[in-house]
mmCIF file of C-alpha atoms in Angstrom:
data_model
loop_
_atom_site.group_PDB
_atom_site.id
_atom_site.type_symbol
_atom_site.label_atom_id
_atom_site.label_comp_id
_atom_site.label_asym_id
_atom_site.label_seq_id
_atom_site.Cartn_x
_atom_site.Cartn_y
_atom_site.Cartn_z
ATOM 1 C CA UNK A 2 -0.721 -32.875 -6.660
ATOM 2 C CA UNK A 3 -3.661 -32.105 -3.487
ATOM 3 C CA UNK A 4 -5.260 -28.646 -2.932
ATOM 4 C CA UNK A 5 -3.063 -26.925 -0.569
ATOM 5 C CA UNK A 6 -6.175 -25.655 1.378
ATOM 6 C CA UNK A 7 -9.491 -26.282 0.754
ATOM 7 C CA UNK A 8 -10.686 -23.258 1.731
ATOM 8 C CA UNK A 9 -9.081 -21.803 -1.720
ATOM 9 C CA UNK A 10 -12.118 -21.058 -3.733
ATOM 10 C CA UNK A 11 -15.178 -19.562 -4.151
ATOM 11 C CA UNK A 12 -17.987 -21.676 -3.643
ATOM 12 C CA UNK A 13 -15.333 -23.380 -0.407
ATOM 13 C CA UNK A 14 -15.737 -19.995 0.937
ATOM 14 C CA UNK A 15 -19.204 -18.951 0.692
ATOM 15 C CA UNK A 16 -20.051 -21.700 2.082
ATOM 16 C CA UNK A 17 -18.232 -21.488 5.564
ATOM 17 C CA UNK A 18 -19.557 -18.066 5.350
ATOM 18 C CA UNK A 19 -23.614 -19.452 5.175
ATOM 19 C CA UNK A 20 -23.124 -22.207 7.276
ATOM 20 C CA UNK A 21 -22.472 -19.778 10.098
ATOM 21 C CA UNK A 22 -24.509 -16.743 8.824
ATOM 22 C CA UNK A 23 -21.653 -14.217 8.234
ATOM 23 C CA UNK A 24 -20.882 -11.420 5.116
ATOM 24 C CA UNK A 25 -17.292 -9.990 4.872
ATOM 25 C CA UNK A 26 -17.157 -7.371 6.318
ATOM 26 C CA UNK A 27 -15.626 -4.500 5.071
ATOM 27 C CA UNK A 28 -14.910 -2.642 7.444
ATOM 28 C CA UNK A 29 -11.895 -5.066 9.486
ATOM 29 C CA UNK A 30 -10.636 -5.191 4.881
ATOM 30 C CA UNK A 31 -11.927 -8.739 4.437
ATOM 31 C CA UNK A 32 -11.024 -9.850 1.212
ATOM 32 C CA UNK A 33 -10.708 -13.618 1.595
ATOM 33 C CA UNK A 34 -7.963 -15.182 -0.786
ATOM 34 C CA UNK A 35 -9.112 -17.873 -3.169
ATOM 35 C CA UNK A 36 -6.835 -19.385 -5.345
ATOM 36 C CA UNK A 37 -5.400 -22.402 -4.249
ATOM 37 C CA UNK A 38 -2.770 -21.811 -5.815
ATOM 38 C CA UNK A 39 -1.807 -18.369 -4.932
ATOM 39 C CA UNK A 40 -2.194 -20.105 -1.159
ATOM 40 C CA UNK A 41 0.654 -22.550 -2.604
ATOM 41 C CA UNK A 42 3.492 -19.654 -3.273
ATOM 42 C CA UNK A 43 3.416 -18.847 -0.095
ATOM 43 C CA UNK A 44 3.931 -21.015 0.926
ATOM 44 C CA UNK A 45 6.458 -21.844 -0.577
ATOM 45 C CA UNK A 46 7.999 -17.796 -0.655
ATOM 46 C CA UNK A 47 7.970 -18.142 3.153
ATOM 47 C CA UNK A 48 9.257 -21.729 3.862
ATOM 48 C CA UNK A 49 7.118 -22.681 6.980
ATOM 49 C CA UNK A 50 8.386 -26.007 8.230
ATOM 50 C CA UNK A 51 8.292 -28.149 10.885
ATOM 51 C CA UNK A 52 11.161 -26.682 12.833
ATOM 52 C CA UNK A 53 9.161 -23.333 12.976
ATOM 53 C CA UNK A 54 6.038 -21.409 14.854
ATOM 54 C CA UNK A 55 4.675 -19.286 12.939
ATOM 55 C CA UNK A 56 2.627 -16.218 13.749
ATOM 56 C CA UNK A 57 0.020 -15.412 11.670
ATOM 57 C CA UNK A 58 -2.062 -12.427 11.333
ATOM 58 C CA UNK A 59 -5.954 -11.823 10.484
ATOM 59 C CA UNK A 60 -6.533 -15.785 9.895
ATOM 60 C CA UNK A 61 -10.133 -15.380 8.126
ATOM 61 C CA UNK A 62 -11.555 -17.817 7.648
ATOM 62 C CA UNK A 63 -8.639 -20.496 7.882
ATOM 63 C CA UNK A 64 -7.445 -20.569 4.363
ATOM 64 C CA UNK A 65 -3.996 -19.449 4.970
ATOM 65 C CA UNK A 66 -4.095 -21.406 8.558
ATOM 66 C CA UNK A 67 -4.999 -25.045 6.980
ATOM 67 C CA UNK A 68 -2.257 -24.696 3.949
ATOM 68 C CA UNK A 69 0.790 -24.108 6.917
ATOM 69 C CA UNK A 70 -1.227 -26.098 9.863
ATOM 70 C CA UNK A 71 0.871 -28.649 8.614
ATOM 71 C CA UNK A 72 3.853 -27.792 7.791
ATOM 72 C CA UNK A 73 4.708 -25.876 10.301
ATOM 73 C CA UNK A 74 5.693 -26.872 14.333
ATOM 74 C CA UNK A 75 2.566 -24.840 15.707
ATOM 75 C CA UNK A 76 0.477 -21.985 14.487
ATOM 76 C CA UNK A 77 -1.162 -19.677 16.583
ATOM 77 C CA UNK A 78 -3.464 -17.042 14.853
ATOM 78 C CA UNK A 79 -4.819 -13.709 16.176
ATOM 79 C CA UNK A 80 -8.630 -12.582 14.555
ATOM 80 C CA UNK A 81 -10.272 -9.470 16.127
ATOM 81 C CA UNK A 82 -13.828 -10.543 14.295
ATOM 82 C CA UNK A 83 -15.506 -11.510 16.614
ATOM 83 C CA UNK A 84 -17.653 -14.034 15.158
ATOM 84 C CA UNK A 85 -14.701 -16.374 13.403
ATOM 85 C CA UNK A 86 -13.426 -17.949 16.820
ATOM 86 C CA UNK A 87 -16.457 -20.054 16.084
ATOM 87 C CA UNK A 88 -15.642 -20.774 12.357
ATOM 88 C CA UNK A 89 -11.735 -20.302 13.468
ATOM 89 C CA UNK A 90 -12.012 -24.344 15.706
ATOM 90 C CA UNK A 91 -14.432 -25.737 12.898
ATOM 91 C CA UNK A 92 -12.065 -25.211 9.888
ATOM 92 C CA UNK A 93 -9.125 -26.317 12.112
ATOM 93 C CA UNK A 94 -10.317 -28.282 13.932
ATOM 94 C CA UNK A 95 -7.398 -31.680 12.863
ATOM 95 C CA UNK A 96 -4.628 -29.332 13.596
ATOM 96 C CA UNK A 97 -4.029 -29.668 17.239
ATOM 97 C CA UNK A 98 -1.025 -27.099 17.262
ATOM 98 C CA UNK A 99 -3.450 -24.531 16.832
ATOM 99 C CA UNK A 100 -4.441 -21.447 18.825
ATOM 100 C CA UNK A 101 -6.016 -18.485 18.443
ATOM 101 C CA UNK A 102 -6.208 -15.494 20.197
ATOM 102 C CA UNK A 103 -8.906 -12.725 19.981
ATOM 103 C CA UNK A 104 -7.550 -10.065 19.973
ATOM 104 C CA UNK A 105 -6.164 -6.412 17.626
ATOM 105 C CA UNK A 106 -3.293 -7.485 16.904
ATOM 106 C CA UNK A 107 -1.636 -3.710 16.713
ATOM 107 C CA UNK A 108 -2.451 -4.223 20.298
ATOM 108 C CA UNK A 109 -0.679 -7.846 20.466
ATOM 109 C CA UNK A 110 2.870 -7.596 23.132
ATOM 110 C CA UNK A 111 4.895 -9.579 23.692
ATOM 111 C CA UNK A 112 2.841 -10.963 27.620
ATOM 112 C CA UNK A 113 0.831 -12.286 24.931
ATOM 113 C CA UNK A 114 2.874 -14.169 23.174
ATOM 114 C CA UNK A 115 4.518 -14.672 26.997
ATOM 115 C CA UNK A 116 0.907 -16.607 27.794
ATOM 116 C CA UNK A 117 0.286 -18.133 24.393
ATOM 117 C CA UNK A 118 3.597 -20.332 24.513
ATOM 118 C CA UNK A 119 4.256 -20.857 28.177
ATOM 119 C CA UNK A 120 8.009 -20.487 28.988
ATOM 120 C CA UNK A 121 8.604 -21.754 25.680
ATOM 121 C CA UNK A 122 8.133 -18.436 24.964
ATOM 122 C CA UNK A 123 11.628 -18.089 26.639
ATOM 123 C CA UNK A 124 13.096 -21.625 25.847
ATOM 124 C CA UNK A 125 13.645 -20.441 21.855
ATOM 125 C CA UNK A 126 9.792 -22.110 20.551
ATOM 126 C CA UNK A 127 8.535 -18.262 19.812
ATOM 127 C CA UNK A 128 7.275 -17.421 16.817
ATOM 128 C CA UNK A 129 10.098 -17.288 14.514
ATOM 129 C CA UNK A 130 8.229 -17.320 10.559
ATOM 130 C CA UNK A 131 5.211 -13.637 10.381
ATOM 131 C CA UNK A 132 3.049 -15.432 7.416
ATOM 132 C CA UNK A 133 -0.040 -13.504 6.967
ATOM 133 C CA UNK A 134 -3.148 -11.927 4.681
ATOM 134 C CA UNK A 135 -2.592 -8.643 5.825
ATOM 135 C CA UNK A 136 -5.503 -6.085 5.991
ATOM 136 C CA UNK A 137 -4.595 -3.668 4.395
ATOM 137 C CA UNK A 138 -5.645 -0.587 6.968
ATOM 138 C CA UNK A 139 -2.534 -1.306 8.640
ATOM 139 C CA UNK A 140 -0.111 -3.894 6.950
ATOM 140 C CA UNK A 141 2.597 -1.609 7.160
ATOM 141 C CA UNK A 142 2.044 -0.689 10.404
ATOM 142 C CA UNK A 143 1.992 -3.940 11.373
ATOM 143 C CA UNK A 144 4.979 -5.725 9.963
ATOM 144 C CA UNK A 145 7.333 -2.597 10.648
ATOM 145 C CA UNK A 146 6.474 -2.994 14.494
ATOM 146 C CA UNK A 147 6.534 -6.460 14.729
ATOM 147 C CA UNK A 148 9.988 -6.827 13.668
ATOM 148 C CA UNK A 149 11.133 -4.504 15.819
ATOM 149 C CA UNK A 150 9.043 -5.374 19.026
ATOM 150 C CA UNK A 151 9.618 -9.006 19.204
ATOM 151 C CA UNK A 152 12.665 -10.410 18.334
ATOM 152 C CA UNK A 153 12.187 -14.332 17.762
ATOM 153 C CA UNK A 154 10.164 -13.337 14.813
ATOM 154 C CA UNK A 155 13.297 -14.042 11.648
ATOM 155 C CA UNK A 156 10.733 -13.690 8.956
ATOM 156 C CA UNK A 157 7.807 -12.229 7.664
ATOM 157 C CA UNK A 158 6.010 -12.983 4.070
ATOM 158 C CA UNK A 159 2.583 -11.065 3.520
ATOM 159 C CA UNK A 160 0.379 -9.815 1.916
ATOM 160 C CA UNK A 161 -0.071 -6.741 1.679
ATOM 161 C CA UNK A 162 -1.128 -3.854 -0.927
ATOM 162 C CA UNK A 163 1.368 -3.633 -4.218
ATOM 163 C CA UNK A 164 1.885 0.451 -3.272
ATOM 164 C CA UNK A 165 3.341 -1.000 0.329
ATOM 165 C CA UNK A 166 5.769 -3.673 -0.968
ATOM 166 C CA UNK A 167 6.897 -1.119 -3.252
ATOM 167 C CA UNK A 168 7.590 1.417 -0.095
ATOM 168 C CA UNK A 169 8.782 -2.142 1.290
ATOM 169 C CA UNK A 170 11.605 -2.538 -1.715
ATOM 170 C CA UNK A 171 12.419 1.643 -2.614
ATOM 171 C CA UNK A 172 15.687 2.243 -4.166
ATOM 172 C CA UNK A 173 17.140 5.209 -2.881
ATOM 173 C CA UNK A 174 15.993 8.598 -5.035
ATOM 174 C CA UNK A 175 12.523 7.008 -6.141
ATOM 175 C CA UNK A 176 9.090 8.627 -5.156
ATOM 176 C CA UNK A 177 8.617 5.767 -3.363
ATOM 177 C CA UNK A 178 11.815 5.769 -1.244
ATOM 178 C CA UNK A 179 10.470 7.535 2.358
ATOM 179 C CA UNK A 180 11.260 7.311 6.222
ATOM 180 C CA UNK A 181 9.432 3.865 6.310
ATOM 181 C CA UNK A 182 11.505 2.108 3.930
ATOM 182 C CA UNK A 183 15.167 3.454 6.095
ATOM 183 C CA UNK A 184 13.327 1.699 8.996
ATOM 184 C CA UNK A 185 12.686 -1.191 8.122
ATOM 185 C CA UNK A 186 15.493 -1.999 6.107
ATOM 186 C CA UNK A 187 17.814 -1.579 9.485
ATOM 187 C CA UNK A 188 15.579 -4.465 10.625
ATOM 188 C CA UNK A 189 14.859 -6.620 7.522
ATOM 189 C CA UNK A 190 15.587 -7.106 3.412
ATOM 190 C CA UNK A 191 13.073 -8.379 1.249
ATOM 191 C CA UNK A 192 14.500 -11.375 -0.091
ATOM 192 C CA UNK A 193 11.617 -12.366 -2.181
ATOM 193 C CA UNK A 194 7.925 -11.268 -3.736
ATOM 194 C CA UNK A 195 5.183 -12.284 -6.400
ATOM 195 C CA UNK A 196 2.074 -9.930 -7.623
ATOM 196 C CA UNK A 197 -1.753 -11.102 -7.071
ATOM 197 C CA UNK A 198 -4.223 -9.935 -8.924
ATOM 198 C CA UNK A 199 -7.784 -8.675 -7.003
ATOM 199 C CA UNK A 200 -9.685 -11.267 -9.102
ATOM 200 C CA UNK A 201 -7.669 -14.439 -6.456
ATOM 201 C CA UNK A 202 -10.211 -12.946 -3.872
ATOM 202 C CA UNK A 203 -14.021 -12.565 -2.833
ATOM 203 C CA UNK A 204 -14.410 -9.985 -2.835
ATOM 204 C CA UNK A 205 -12.083 -8.390 -5.277
ATOM 205 C CA UNK A 206 -10.459 -5.529 -3.554
ATOM 206 C CA UNK A 207 -10.121 -2.175 -5.543
ATOM 207 C CA UNK A 208 -6.049 -2.569 -5.696
ATOM 208 C CA UNK A 209 -3.186 -5.237 -6.976
ATOM 209 C CA UNK A 210 -1.795 -6.959 -4.036
ATOM 210 C CA UNK A 211 1.978 -8.491 -3.653
ATOM 211 C CA UNK A 212 3.700 -11.137 -1.133
ATOM 212 C CA UNK A 213 6.481 -9.954 -0.139
ATOM 213 C CA UNK A 214 9.334 -11.170 1.868
ATOM 214 C CA UNK A 215 11.150 -10.049 4.786
ATOM 215 C CA UNK A 216 13.901 -11.119 6.201
ATOM 216 C CA UNK A 217 15.756 -9.977 9.672
ATOM 217 C CA UNK A 218 19.160 -8.509 8.764
ATOM 218 C CA UNK A 219 22.228 -9.481 11.310
ATOM 219 C CA UNK A 220 24.350 -8.261 8.910
ATOM 220 C CA UNK A 221 24.197 -4.209 9.630
ATOM 221 C CA UNK A 222 26.355 -4.739 13.420
ATOM 222 C CA UNK A 223 24.322 -2.363 14.856
ATOM 223 C CA UNK A 224 23.053 -2.100 18.954
ATOM 224 C CA UNK A 225 18.890 -1.404 19.616
ATOM 225 C CA UNK A 226 20.346 2.126 20.154
ATOM 226 C CA UNK A 227 21.530 3.137 16.965
ATOM 227 C CA UNK A 228 19.322 1.979 14.590
ATOM 228 C CA UNK A 229 16.885 3.878 16.652
ATOM 229 C CA UNK A 230 18.409 6.367 17.138
ATOM 230 C CA UNK A 231 19.439 5.960 13.038
ATOM 231 C CA UNK A 232 14.616 5.866 12.850
ATOM 232 C CA UNK A 233 14.589 8.942 14.256
ATOM 233 C CA UNK A 234 17.316 10.675 11.215
ATOM 234 C CA UNK A 235 14.627 9.529 9.127
ATOM 235 C CA UNK A 236 11.577 10.711 9.986
ATOM 236 C CA UNK A 237 13.550 13.756 9.901
ATOM 237 C CA UNK A 238 15.465 14.212 7.237
ATOM 238 C CA UNK A 239 11.379 13.097 5.569
ATOM 239 C CA UNK A 240 9.141 15.684 7.714
ATOM 240 C CA UNK A 241 9.128 18.110 4.387
ATOM 241 C CA UNK A 242 10.272 15.916 1.815
ATOM 242 C CA UNK A 243 11.178 19.027 -0.564
ATOM 243 C CA UNK A 244 13.085 21.103 2.006
ATOM 244 C CA UNK A 245 16.687 20.468 1.952
ATOM 245 C CA UNK A 246 17.706 17.666 4.778
ATOM 246 C CA UNK A 247 18.796 20.525 7.355
ATOM 247 C CA UNK A 248 15.610 22.588 6.663
ATOM 248 C CA UNK A 249 13.976 19.304 7.066
ATOM 249 C CA UNK A 250 15.510 18.415 10.209
ATOM 250 C CA UNK A 251 14.732 22.023 11.816
ATOM 251 C CA UNK A 252 11.075 21.425 10.692
ATOM 252 C CA UNK A 253 10.583 17.905 12.504
ATOM 253 C CA UNK A 254 12.696 19.476 15.962
ATOM 254 C CA UNK A 255 11.426 22.534 16.663
ATOM 255 C CA UNK A 256 8.290 22.596 19.022
ATOM 256 C CA UNK A 257 10.037 19.263 20.258
ATOM 257 C CA UNK A 258 9.839 19.368 24.542
ATOM 258 C CA UNK A 259 12.476 16.620 24.351
ATOM 259 C CA UNK A 260 14.788 17.741 21.741
ATOM 260 C CA UNK A 261 15.959 21.117 23.170
ATOM 261 C CA UNK A 262 18.348 22.550 22.340
ATOM 262 C CA UNK A 263 18.968 19.800 19.159
ATOM 263 C CA UNK A 264 17.860 22.498 16.366
ATOM 264 C CA UNK A 265 21.471 24.379 17.596
ATOM 265 C CA UNK A 266 23.037 20.533 17.305
ATOM 266 C CA UNK A 267 22.298 20.129 13.810
ATOM 267 C CA UNK A 268 24.796 21.713 10.952
ATOM 268 C CA UNK A 269 27.513 20.822 13.874
ATOM 269 C CA UNK A 270 25.345 17.089 13.392
ATOM 270 C CA UNK A 271 25.644 16.642 9.924
ATOM 271 C CA UNK A 272 28.991 18.757 9.097
ATOM 272 C CA UNK A 273 30.474 15.467 11.862
ATOM 273 C CA UNK A 274 28.360 13.097 9.588
ATOM 274 C CA UNK A 275 29.400 13.779 6.306
ATOM 275 C CA UNK A 276 26.195 14.675 5.089
ATOM 276 C CA UNK A 277 25.394 18.025 2.431
ATOM 277 C CA UNK A 278 23.352 20.052 4.587
ATOM 278 C CA UNK A 279 21.596 20.604 1.598
ATOM 279 C CA UNK A 280 21.201 17.750 0.263
ATOM 280 C CA UNK A 281 17.374 15.859 0.389
ATOM 281 C CA UNK A 282 16.386 13.399 2.587
ATOM 282 C CA UNK A 283 16.134 10.537 -0.335
ATOM 283 C CA UNK A 284 19.492 10.808 -1.695
ATOM 284 C CA UNK A 285 21.308 10.044 2.130
ATOM 285 C CA UNK A 286 21.738 6.167 2.259
ATOM 286 C CA UNK A 287 20.592 3.304 4.784
ATOM 287 C CA UNK A 288 24.939 3.321 5.923
ATOM 288 C CA UNK A 289 25.033 7.604 6.101
ATOM 289 C CA UNK A 290 21.293 7.417 8.171
ATOM 290 C CA UNK A 291 23.190 5.098 10.502
ATOM 291 C CA UNK A 292 26.514 7.911 10.268
ATOM 292 C CA UNK A 293 23.490 9.766 11.237
ATOM 293 C CA UNK A 294 21.980 9.117 13.302
ATOM 294 C CA UNK A 295 25.235 7.801 15.632
ATOM 295 C CA UNK A 296 26.692 10.771 15.467
ATOM 296 C CA UNK A 297 23.308 12.206 16.642
ATOM 297 C CA UNK A 298 23.363 9.720 19.469
ATOM 298 C CA UNK A 299 26.737 10.743 20.876
ATOM 299 C CA UNK A 300 25.473 13.844 20.047
ATOM 300 C CA UNK A 301 22.192 14.225 21.864
ATOM 301 C CA UNK A 302 21.501 11.118 24.187
ATOM 302 C CA UNK A 303 18.783 12.469 26.375
ATOM 303 C CA UNK A 304 16.694 12.532 22.754
ATOM 304 C CA UNK A 305 17.508 9.212 21.345
ATOM 305 C CA UNK A 306 15.964 8.169 24.809
ATOM 306 C CA UNK A 307 13.308 9.492 24.755
ATOM 307 C CA UNK A 308 12.424 8.527 20.947
ATOM 308 C CA UNK A 309 13.379 4.703 22.418
ATOM 309 C CA UNK A 310 10.120 5.274 25.312
ATOM 310 C CA UNK A 311 7.412 6.660 22.555
#
């Protein structure tokens, strides 16, 4: 069996960088994958096919990109390093289904996607799969943000720091279970994961990595407003982790202009949701956060509206 990515080796990576007079940039979190077997496992886990349009962030020199392109209908890569478009125009030259957007991924908008895909973005060919070896500094933020904002994305198969994957998949009551876990699990559910050791990268990072696949959920039957309200409840419940949920929520809402009067509502809110005020945030199930959000949405719609707009 031949290689999945002809760039997935230390020698090939060095050769491309040297040819363009480049070096890895630590400030941008650049650690290039140099193991073809890992690339193959990412492709397998993502299940990218010719029916899929892929959104990739941080393509680097195109190591994962060139493995995705033969499988996908189209790949749109987002890269902020201004030195890399010239590299990618070389490494991805054989594919007319490749598009590159030179932009900070954190600033990507729906308008950017519509411009990149023209009318197709409104006709169902907008990116439906997010596949990437993500810069670790923004990985957690980006995954949650993209699921929240880009409704076309149905799955994410991403390389992240192992600790981030732990938070994404954390069980109730564990140290990794946090507001982030709840907010992500309201939208997406982990369906697969594998570890990747530092030796698979050039240069090797100081942390262990993990590739995780998350699928958008359609089993909870909740609206965007209810998701936003439940997310707000998670932020409040974990604001001061060691306190009871009542005290943590009181701390969270105190002093927030958009939450005037909410503190007085909290005891009744918890009672209506059937939640003991002496419990801590890490003991609440996803269903309990959803119910708490629904009660809050009914009791303080103005605060929820402010949260949705922020």
